[in-house]
mmCIF file of C-alpha atoms in Angstrom:
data_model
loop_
_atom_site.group_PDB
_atom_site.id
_atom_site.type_symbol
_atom_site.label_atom_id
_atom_site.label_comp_id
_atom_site.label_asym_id
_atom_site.label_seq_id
_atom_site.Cartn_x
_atom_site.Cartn_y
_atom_site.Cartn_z
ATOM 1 C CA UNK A 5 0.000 0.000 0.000
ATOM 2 C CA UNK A 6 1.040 3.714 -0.801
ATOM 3 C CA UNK A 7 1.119 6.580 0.888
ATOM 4 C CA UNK A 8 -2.086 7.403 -0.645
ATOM 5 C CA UNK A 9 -5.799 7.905 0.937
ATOM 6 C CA UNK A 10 -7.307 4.349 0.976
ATOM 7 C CA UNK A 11 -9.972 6.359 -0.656
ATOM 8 C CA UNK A 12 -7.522 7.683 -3.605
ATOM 9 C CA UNK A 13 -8.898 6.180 -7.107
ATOM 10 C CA UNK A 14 -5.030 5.814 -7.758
ATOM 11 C CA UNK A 15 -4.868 2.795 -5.949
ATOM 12 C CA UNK A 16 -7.777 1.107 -7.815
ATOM 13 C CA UNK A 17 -6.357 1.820 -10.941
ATOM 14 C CA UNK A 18 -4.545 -1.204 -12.732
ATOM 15 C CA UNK A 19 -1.491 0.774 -12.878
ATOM 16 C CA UNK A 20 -1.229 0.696 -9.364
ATOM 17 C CA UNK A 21 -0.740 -3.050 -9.257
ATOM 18 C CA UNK A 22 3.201 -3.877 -8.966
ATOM 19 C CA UNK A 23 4.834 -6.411 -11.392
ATOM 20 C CA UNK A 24 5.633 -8.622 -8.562
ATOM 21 C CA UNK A 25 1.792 -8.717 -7.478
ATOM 22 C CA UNK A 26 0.433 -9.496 -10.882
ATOM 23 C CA UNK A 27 2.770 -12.110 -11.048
ATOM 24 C CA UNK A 28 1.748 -13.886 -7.774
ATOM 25 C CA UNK A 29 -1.931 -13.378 -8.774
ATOM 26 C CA UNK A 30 -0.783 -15.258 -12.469
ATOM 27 C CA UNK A 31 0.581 -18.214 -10.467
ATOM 28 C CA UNK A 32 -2.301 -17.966 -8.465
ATOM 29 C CA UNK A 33 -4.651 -18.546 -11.353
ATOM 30 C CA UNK A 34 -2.643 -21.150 -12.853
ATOM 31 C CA UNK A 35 -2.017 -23.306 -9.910
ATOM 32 C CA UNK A 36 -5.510 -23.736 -9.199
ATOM 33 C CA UNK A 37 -7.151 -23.554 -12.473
ATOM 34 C CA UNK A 38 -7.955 -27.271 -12.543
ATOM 35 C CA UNK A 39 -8.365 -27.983 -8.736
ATOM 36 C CA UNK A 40 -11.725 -29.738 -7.997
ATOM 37 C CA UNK A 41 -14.428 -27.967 -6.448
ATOM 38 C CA UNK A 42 -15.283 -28.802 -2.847
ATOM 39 C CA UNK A 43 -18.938 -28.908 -3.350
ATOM 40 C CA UNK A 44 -18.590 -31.725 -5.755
ATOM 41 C CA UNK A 45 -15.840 -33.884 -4.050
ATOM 42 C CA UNK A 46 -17.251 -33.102 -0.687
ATOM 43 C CA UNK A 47 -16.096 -30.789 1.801
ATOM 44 C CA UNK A 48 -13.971 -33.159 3.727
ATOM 45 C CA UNK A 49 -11.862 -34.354 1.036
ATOM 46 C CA UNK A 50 -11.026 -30.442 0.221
ATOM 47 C CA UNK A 51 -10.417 -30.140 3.875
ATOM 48 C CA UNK A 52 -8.028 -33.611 3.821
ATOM 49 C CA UNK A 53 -6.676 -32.051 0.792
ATOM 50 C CA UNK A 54 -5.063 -28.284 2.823
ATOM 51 C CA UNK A 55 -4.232 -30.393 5.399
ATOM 52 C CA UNK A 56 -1.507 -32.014 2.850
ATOM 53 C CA UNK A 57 -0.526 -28.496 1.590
ATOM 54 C CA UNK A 58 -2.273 -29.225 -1.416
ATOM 55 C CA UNK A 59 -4.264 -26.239 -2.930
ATOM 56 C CA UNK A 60 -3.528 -22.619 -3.583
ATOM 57 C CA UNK A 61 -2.515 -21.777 0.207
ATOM 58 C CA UNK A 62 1.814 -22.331 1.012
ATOM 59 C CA UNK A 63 1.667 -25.409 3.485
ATOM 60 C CA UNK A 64 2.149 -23.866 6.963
ATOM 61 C CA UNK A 65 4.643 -26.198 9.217
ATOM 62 C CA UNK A 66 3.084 -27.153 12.880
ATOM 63 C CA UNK A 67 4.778 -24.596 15.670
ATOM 64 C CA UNK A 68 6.568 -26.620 18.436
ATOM 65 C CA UNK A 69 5.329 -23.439 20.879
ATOM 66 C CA UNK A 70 1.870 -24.546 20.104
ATOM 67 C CA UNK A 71 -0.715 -26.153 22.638
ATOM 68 C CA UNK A 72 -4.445 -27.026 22.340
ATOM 69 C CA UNK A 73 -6.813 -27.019 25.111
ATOM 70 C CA UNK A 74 -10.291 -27.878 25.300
ATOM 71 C CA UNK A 75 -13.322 -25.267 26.848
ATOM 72 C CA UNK A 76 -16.761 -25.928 26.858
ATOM 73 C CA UNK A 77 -19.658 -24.933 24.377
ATOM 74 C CA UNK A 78 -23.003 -24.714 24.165
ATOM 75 C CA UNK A 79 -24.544 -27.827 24.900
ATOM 76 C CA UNK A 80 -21.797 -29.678 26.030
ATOM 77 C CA UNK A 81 -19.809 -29.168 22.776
ATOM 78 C CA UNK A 82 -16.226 -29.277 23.248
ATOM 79 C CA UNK A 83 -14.148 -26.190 21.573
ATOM 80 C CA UNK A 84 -10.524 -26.881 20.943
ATOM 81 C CA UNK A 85 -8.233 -23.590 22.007
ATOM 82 C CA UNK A 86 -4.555 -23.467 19.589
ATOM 83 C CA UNK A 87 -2.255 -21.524 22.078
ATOM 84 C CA UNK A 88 0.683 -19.803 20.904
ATOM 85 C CA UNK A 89 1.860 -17.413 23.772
ATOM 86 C CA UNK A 90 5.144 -15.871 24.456
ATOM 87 C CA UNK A 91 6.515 -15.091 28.024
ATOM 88 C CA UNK A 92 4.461 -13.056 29.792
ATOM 89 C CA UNK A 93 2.150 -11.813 26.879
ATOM 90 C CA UNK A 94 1.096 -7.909 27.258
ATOM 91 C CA UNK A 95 -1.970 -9.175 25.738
ATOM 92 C CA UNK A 96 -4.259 -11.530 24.231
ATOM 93 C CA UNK A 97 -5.578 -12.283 20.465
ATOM 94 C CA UNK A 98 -8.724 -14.119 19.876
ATOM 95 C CA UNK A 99 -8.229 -15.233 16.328
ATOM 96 C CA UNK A 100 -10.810 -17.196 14.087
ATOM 97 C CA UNK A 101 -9.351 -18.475 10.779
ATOM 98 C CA UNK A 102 -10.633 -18.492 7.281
ATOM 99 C CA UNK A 103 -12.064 -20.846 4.737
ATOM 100 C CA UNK A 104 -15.901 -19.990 3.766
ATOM 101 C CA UNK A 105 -16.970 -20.931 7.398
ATOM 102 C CA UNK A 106 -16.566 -25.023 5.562
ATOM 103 C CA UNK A 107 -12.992 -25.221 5.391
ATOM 104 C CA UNK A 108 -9.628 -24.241 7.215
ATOM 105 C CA UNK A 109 -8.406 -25.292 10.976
ATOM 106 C CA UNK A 110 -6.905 -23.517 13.868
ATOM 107 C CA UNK A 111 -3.682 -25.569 13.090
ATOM 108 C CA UNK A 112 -2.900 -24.268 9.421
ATOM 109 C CA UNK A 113 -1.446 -20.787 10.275
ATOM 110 C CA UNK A 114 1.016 -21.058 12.970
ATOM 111 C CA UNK A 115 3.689 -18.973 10.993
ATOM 112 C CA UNK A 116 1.063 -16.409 11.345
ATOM 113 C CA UNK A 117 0.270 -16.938 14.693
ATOM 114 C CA UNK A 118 3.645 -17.123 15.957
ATOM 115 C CA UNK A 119 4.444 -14.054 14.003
ATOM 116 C CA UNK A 120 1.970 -12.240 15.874
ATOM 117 C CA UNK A 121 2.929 -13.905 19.037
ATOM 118 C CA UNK A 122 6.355 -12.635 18.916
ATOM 119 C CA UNK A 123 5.853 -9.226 16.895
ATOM 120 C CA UNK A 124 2.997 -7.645 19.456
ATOM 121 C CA UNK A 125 3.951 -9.873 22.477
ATOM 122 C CA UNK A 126 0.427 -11.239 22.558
ATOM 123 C CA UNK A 127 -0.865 -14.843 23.616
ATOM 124 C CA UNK A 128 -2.433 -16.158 20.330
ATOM 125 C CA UNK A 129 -5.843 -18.271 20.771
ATOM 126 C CA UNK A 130 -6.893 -19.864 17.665
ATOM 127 C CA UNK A 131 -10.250 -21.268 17.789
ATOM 128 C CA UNK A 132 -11.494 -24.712 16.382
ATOM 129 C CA UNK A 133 -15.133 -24.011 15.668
ATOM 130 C CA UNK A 134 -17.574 -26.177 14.306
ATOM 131 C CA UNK A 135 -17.745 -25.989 10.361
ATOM 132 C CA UNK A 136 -20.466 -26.008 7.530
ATOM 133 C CA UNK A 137 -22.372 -27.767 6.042
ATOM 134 C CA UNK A 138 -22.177 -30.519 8.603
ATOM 135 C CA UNK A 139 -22.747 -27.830 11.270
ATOM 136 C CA UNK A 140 -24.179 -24.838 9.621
ATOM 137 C CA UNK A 141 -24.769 -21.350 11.003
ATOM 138 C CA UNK A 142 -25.289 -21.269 13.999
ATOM 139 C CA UNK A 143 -22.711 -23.638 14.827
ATOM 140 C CA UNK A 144 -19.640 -21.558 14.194
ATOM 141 C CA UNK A 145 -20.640 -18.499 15.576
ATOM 142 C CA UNK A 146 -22.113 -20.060 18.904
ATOM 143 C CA UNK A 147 -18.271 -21.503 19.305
ATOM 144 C CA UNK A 148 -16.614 -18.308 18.545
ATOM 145 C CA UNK A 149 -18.823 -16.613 21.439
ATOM 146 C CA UNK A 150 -18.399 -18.872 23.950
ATOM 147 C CA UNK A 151 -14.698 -18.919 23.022
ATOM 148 C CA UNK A 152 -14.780 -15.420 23.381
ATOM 149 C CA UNK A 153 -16.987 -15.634 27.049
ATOM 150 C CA UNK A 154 -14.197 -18.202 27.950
ATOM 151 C CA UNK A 155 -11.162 -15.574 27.680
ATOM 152 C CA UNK A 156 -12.789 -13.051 29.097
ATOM 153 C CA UNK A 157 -13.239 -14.871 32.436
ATOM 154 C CA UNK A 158 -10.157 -16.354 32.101
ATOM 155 C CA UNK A 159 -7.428 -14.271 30.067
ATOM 156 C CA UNK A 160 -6.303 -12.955 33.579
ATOM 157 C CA UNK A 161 -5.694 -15.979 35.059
ATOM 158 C CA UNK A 162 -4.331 -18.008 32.011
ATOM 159 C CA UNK A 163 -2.418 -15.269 30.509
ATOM 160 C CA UNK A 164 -1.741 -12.919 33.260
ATOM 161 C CA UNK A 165 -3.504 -9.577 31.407
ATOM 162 C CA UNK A 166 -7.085 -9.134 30.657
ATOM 163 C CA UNK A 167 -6.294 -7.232 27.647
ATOM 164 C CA UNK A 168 -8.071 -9.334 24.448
ATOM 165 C CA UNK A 169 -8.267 -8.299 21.256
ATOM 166 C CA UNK A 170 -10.140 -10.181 18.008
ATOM 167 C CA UNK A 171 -9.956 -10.856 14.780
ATOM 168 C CA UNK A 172 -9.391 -12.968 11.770
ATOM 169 C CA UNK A 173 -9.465 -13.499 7.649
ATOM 170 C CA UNK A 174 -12.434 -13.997 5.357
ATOM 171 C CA UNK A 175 -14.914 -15.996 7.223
ATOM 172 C CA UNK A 176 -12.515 -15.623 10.288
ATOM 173 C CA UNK A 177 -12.991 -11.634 9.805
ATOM 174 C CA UNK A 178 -17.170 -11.922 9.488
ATOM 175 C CA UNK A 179 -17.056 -14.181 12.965
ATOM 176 C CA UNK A 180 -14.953 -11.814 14.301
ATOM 177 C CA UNK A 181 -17.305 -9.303 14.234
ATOM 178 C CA UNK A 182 -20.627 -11.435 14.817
ATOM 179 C CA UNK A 183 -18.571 -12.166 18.137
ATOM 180 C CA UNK A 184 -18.162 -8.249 18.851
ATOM 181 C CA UNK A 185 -21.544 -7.864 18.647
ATOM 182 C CA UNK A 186 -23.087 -10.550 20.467
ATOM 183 C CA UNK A 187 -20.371 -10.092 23.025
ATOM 184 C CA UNK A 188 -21.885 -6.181 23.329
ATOM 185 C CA UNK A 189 -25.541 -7.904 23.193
ATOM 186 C CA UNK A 190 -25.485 -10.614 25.019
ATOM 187 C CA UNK A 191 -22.954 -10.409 27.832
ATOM 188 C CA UNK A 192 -22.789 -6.765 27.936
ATOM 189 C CA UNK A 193 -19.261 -6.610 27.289
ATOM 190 C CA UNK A 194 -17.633 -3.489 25.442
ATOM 191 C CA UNK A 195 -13.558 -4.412 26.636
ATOM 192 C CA UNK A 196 -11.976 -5.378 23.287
ATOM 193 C CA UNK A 197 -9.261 -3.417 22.702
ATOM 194 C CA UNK A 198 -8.793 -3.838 19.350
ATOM 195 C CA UNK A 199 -10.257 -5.831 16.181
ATOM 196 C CA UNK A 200 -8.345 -6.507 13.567
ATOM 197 C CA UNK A 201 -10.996 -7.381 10.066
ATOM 198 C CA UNK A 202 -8.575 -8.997 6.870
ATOM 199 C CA UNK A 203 -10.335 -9.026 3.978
ATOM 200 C CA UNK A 204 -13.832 -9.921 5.754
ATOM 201 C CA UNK A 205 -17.432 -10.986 4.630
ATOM 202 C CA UNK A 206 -19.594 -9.069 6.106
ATOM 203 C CA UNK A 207 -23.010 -8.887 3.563
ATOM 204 C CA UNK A 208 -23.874 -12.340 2.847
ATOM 205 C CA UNK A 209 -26.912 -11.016 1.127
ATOM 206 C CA UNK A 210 -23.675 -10.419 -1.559
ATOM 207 C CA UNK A 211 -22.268 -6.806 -2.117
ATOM 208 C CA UNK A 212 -22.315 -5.300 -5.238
ATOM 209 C CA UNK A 213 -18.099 -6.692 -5.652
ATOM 210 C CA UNK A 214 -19.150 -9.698 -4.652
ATOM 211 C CA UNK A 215 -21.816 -10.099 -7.172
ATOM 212 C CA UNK A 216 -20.345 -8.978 -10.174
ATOM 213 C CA UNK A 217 -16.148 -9.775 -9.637
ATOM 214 C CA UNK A 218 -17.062 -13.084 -11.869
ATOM 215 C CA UNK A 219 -15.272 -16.521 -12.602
ATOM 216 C CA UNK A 220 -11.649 -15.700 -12.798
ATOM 217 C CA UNK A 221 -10.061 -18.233 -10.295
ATOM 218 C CA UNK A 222 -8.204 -16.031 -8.206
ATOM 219 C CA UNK A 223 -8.602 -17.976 -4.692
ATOM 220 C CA UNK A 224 -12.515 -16.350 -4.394
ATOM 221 C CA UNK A 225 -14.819 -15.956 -7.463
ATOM 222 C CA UNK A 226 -18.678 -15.231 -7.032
ATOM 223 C CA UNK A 227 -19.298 -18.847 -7.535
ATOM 224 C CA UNK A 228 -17.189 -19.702 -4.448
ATOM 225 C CA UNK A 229 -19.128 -17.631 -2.627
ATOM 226 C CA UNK A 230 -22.462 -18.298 -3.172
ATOM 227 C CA UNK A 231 -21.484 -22.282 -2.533
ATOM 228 C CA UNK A 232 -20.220 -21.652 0.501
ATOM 229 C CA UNK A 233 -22.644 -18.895 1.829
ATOM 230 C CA UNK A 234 -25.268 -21.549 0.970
ATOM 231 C CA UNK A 235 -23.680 -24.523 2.964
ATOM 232 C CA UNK A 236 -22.915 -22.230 6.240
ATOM 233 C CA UNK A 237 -26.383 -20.662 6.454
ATOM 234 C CA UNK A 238 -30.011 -22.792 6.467
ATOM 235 C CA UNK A 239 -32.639 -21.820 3.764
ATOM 236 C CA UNK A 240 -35.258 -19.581 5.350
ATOM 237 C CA UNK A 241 -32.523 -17.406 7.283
ATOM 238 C CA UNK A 242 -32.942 -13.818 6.671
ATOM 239 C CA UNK A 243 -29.505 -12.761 5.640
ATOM 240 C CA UNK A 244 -29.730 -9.214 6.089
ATOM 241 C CA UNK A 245 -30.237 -10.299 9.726
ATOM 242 C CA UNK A 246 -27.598 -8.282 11.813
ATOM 243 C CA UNK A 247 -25.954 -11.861 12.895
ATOM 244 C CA UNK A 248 -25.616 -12.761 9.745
ATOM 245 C CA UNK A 249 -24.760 -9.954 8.368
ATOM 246 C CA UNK A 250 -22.972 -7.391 10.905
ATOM 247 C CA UNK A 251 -22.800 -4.578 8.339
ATOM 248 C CA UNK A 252 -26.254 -4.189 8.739
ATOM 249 C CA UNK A 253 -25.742 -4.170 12.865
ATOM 250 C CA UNK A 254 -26.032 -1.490 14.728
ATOM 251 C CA UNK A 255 -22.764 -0.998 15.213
ATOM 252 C CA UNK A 256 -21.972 1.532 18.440
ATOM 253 C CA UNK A 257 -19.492 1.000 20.926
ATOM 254 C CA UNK A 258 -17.106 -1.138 18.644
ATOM 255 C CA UNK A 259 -13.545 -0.892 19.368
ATOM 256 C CA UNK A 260 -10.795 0.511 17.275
ATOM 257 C CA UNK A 261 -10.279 -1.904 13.860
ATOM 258 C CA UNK A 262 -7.947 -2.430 11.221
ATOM 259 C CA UNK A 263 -9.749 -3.738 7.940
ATOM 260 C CA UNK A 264 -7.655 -4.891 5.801
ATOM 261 C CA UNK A 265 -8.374 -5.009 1.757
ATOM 262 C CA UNK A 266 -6.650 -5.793 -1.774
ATOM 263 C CA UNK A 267 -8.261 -4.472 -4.627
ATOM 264 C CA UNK A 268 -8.602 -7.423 -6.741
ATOM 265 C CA UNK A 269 -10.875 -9.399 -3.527
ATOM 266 C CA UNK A 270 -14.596 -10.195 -4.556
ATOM 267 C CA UNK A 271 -14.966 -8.889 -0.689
ATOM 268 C CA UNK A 272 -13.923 -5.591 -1.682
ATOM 269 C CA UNK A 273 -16.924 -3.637 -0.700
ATOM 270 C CA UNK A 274 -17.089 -5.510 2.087
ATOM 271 C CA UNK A 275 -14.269 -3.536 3.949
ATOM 272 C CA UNK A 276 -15.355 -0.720 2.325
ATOM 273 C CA UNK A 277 -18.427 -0.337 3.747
ATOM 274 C CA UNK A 278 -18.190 -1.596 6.762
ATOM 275 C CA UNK A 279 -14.997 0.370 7.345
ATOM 276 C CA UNK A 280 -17.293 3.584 6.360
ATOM 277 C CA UNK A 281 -20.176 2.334 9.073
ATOM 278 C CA UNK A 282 -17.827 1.717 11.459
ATOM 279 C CA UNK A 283 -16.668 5.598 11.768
ATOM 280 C CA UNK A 284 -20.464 6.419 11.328
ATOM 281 C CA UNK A 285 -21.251 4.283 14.186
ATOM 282 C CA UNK A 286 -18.209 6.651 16.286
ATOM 283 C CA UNK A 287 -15.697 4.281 16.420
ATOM 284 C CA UNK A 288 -12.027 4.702 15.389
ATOM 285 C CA UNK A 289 -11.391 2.200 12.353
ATOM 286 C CA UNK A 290 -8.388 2.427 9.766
ATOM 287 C CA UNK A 291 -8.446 0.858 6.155
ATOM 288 C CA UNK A 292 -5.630 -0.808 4.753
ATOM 289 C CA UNK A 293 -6.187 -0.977 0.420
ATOM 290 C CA UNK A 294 -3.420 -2.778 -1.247
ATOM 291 C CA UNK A 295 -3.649 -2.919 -5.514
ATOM 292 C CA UNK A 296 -3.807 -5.740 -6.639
ATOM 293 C CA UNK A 297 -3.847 -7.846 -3.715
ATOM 294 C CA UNK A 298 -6.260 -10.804 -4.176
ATOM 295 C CA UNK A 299 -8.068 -12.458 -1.137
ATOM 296 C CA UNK A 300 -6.005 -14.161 1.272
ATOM 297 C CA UNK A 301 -2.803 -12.213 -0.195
ATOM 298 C CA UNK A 302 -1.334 -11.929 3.257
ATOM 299 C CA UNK A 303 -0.264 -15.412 2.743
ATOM 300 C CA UNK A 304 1.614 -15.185 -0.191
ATOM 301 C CA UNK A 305 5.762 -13.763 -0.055
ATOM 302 C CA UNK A 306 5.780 -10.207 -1.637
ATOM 303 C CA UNK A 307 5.474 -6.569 -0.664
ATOM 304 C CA UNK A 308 2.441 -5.530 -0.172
ATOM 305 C CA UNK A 309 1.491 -9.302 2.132
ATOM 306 C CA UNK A 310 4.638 -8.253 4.120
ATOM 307 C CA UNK A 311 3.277 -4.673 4.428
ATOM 308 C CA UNK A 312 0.197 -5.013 5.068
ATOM 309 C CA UNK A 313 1.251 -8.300 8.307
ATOM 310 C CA UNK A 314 3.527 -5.618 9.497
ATOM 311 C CA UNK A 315 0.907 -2.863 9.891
ATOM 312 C CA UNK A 316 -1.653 -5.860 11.121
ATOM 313 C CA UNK A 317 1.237 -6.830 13.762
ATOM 314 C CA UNK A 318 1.503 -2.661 14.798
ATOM 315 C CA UNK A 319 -1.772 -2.235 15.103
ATOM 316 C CA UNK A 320 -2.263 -5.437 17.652
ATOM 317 C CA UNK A 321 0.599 -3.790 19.309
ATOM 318 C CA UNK A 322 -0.491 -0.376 19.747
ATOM 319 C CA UNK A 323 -4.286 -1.116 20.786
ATOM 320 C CA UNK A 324 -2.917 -3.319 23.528
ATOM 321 C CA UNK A 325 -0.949 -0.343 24.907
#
């Protein structure tokens, strides 16, 4: 990212896109072009599939510094906890991965995780939550809030600092702020610190970039999308329904967030408006718009994923003082 306004049309323009990023977006396209979809060859088998490395993503090596606990859920559901935590953390990060609320695991990014870990000095919880379509909305979300109740009664004791901040990518980013808001709701509690919203989904009635970025394979097309916001949410749900869809929330008394976008995303909008109703709402939010970068560019080497992890890794230090 430039300089720039993330509001500047300079950094929508192609021109703006480096060579190095339209070359990782042409590999992109090319490694994947012929990859099965999941919603023919099951969800399970894509999932079996990541877990080999296999697929657009760089296979992520297991961190010795991780550990996995287990908390309770909602009806006696059992939540697995990935813990990455350096000495004496000044903080903790509630993060909930990606993959279209059907795919992904907490174990997949522990380069990220420990990056985090060791840039802001936070303790790292990663949380397992139950995926679609064999557990569709409200599954996921349910785990991510009692995840979320867990740390807050027990951050101080585990961790030593009550300090918690949230976020996560893609699906990971729309949980992240479903949790927000029923945390606000529900238990009444306003203490993040910080939120931190990469490349998020956050109108699964579809936004206009959603609808219309079309079929090129570059990770998320509109296809991809509509598959997997039909397997994560029941037919009959309403979903302009503020827990569905938290750009339609009400959305006071939100902490301070970092959304973070590329312009060649089919979320796009996503971050853009909810970014803009964020700072309607009175809260502090910043936007992050890198050209070119597709979704989930943060995991691919080059400038603008190193960038913008740097800026994610300031941010998550700053808000935790």
């Amino acid at each position: 990212m430039s300089d720039k306004h993330p509001f500047d049309p300079a950094l929508f323009r192609p021109e703006a896109i480096s060579a190095e990023t339209r070359a990782i977006n042409e590999a992109i396209v090319k490694a994947i072009a012929d990859m099965e979809e999941w919603w023919n060859v099951g969800a399970q088998k894509m999932r079996d599939a990541r877990a080999r490395g296999e697929g657009p993503f760089p296979l992520a090596p297991k961190s010795d510094a991780a550990r996995t606990i287990e908390i309770p859920g909602k009806g006696g559901h059992k939540i697995p906890l990935r813990i990455i935590a350096p000495e004496n953390p000044r903080g903790v990060y509630l993060h909930i991965h990606g993959g279209g609320w059907v795919l992904g695991a907490a174990d997949q990014q522990d380069p990220m995780l420990e990056r985090i870990a060791k840039n802001a000095g936070l303790a790292v919880v990663s949380v397992e939550y139950r995926l679609a379509p064999e557990h569709p909305y409200p599954a996921g979300p349910d785990d991510c809030e009692a995840a979320a109740v867990w740390l807050v009664e027990n951050a101080a004791k585990e961790f030593g600092t009550d300090k918690i901040t949230i976020g996560g990518e893609s699906a990971g980013g729309h949980l992240s702020a479903v949790t927000l808001l029923r945390m606000r709701d529900r238990h009444g509690y306003t203490g993040f610190k910080g939120a931190n919203l990469v490349f998020g989904a956050f109108d699964m009635s579809m936004t206009p970039s959603q609808k219309h970025f079309g079929n090129e394979r570059l990770i998320l097309r509109t296809v991809d999308i509509e598959q997997f916001g039909d397997a994560f949410l029941p037919e009959g749900v309403d979903r302009r329904h503020p827990d569905v869809s938290p750009l339609y929330a009400n959305l006071k008394d939100m902490p301070p967030a970092l959304f973070t976008i590329g312009t060649r995303d089919a979320l796009l909008d996503d971050s853009l408006f909810m970014h803009g109703r964020w700072l309607a709402a009175g809260n502090e939010g910043e936007l992050a718009v890198y050209p070119g970068g597709a979704h989930g560019f943060i995991a691919f080497p080059g400038e603008i994923a190193r960038s913008a992890n740097e800026r994610i890794d300031a941010f998550l230090s700053r808000v935790t003082g």
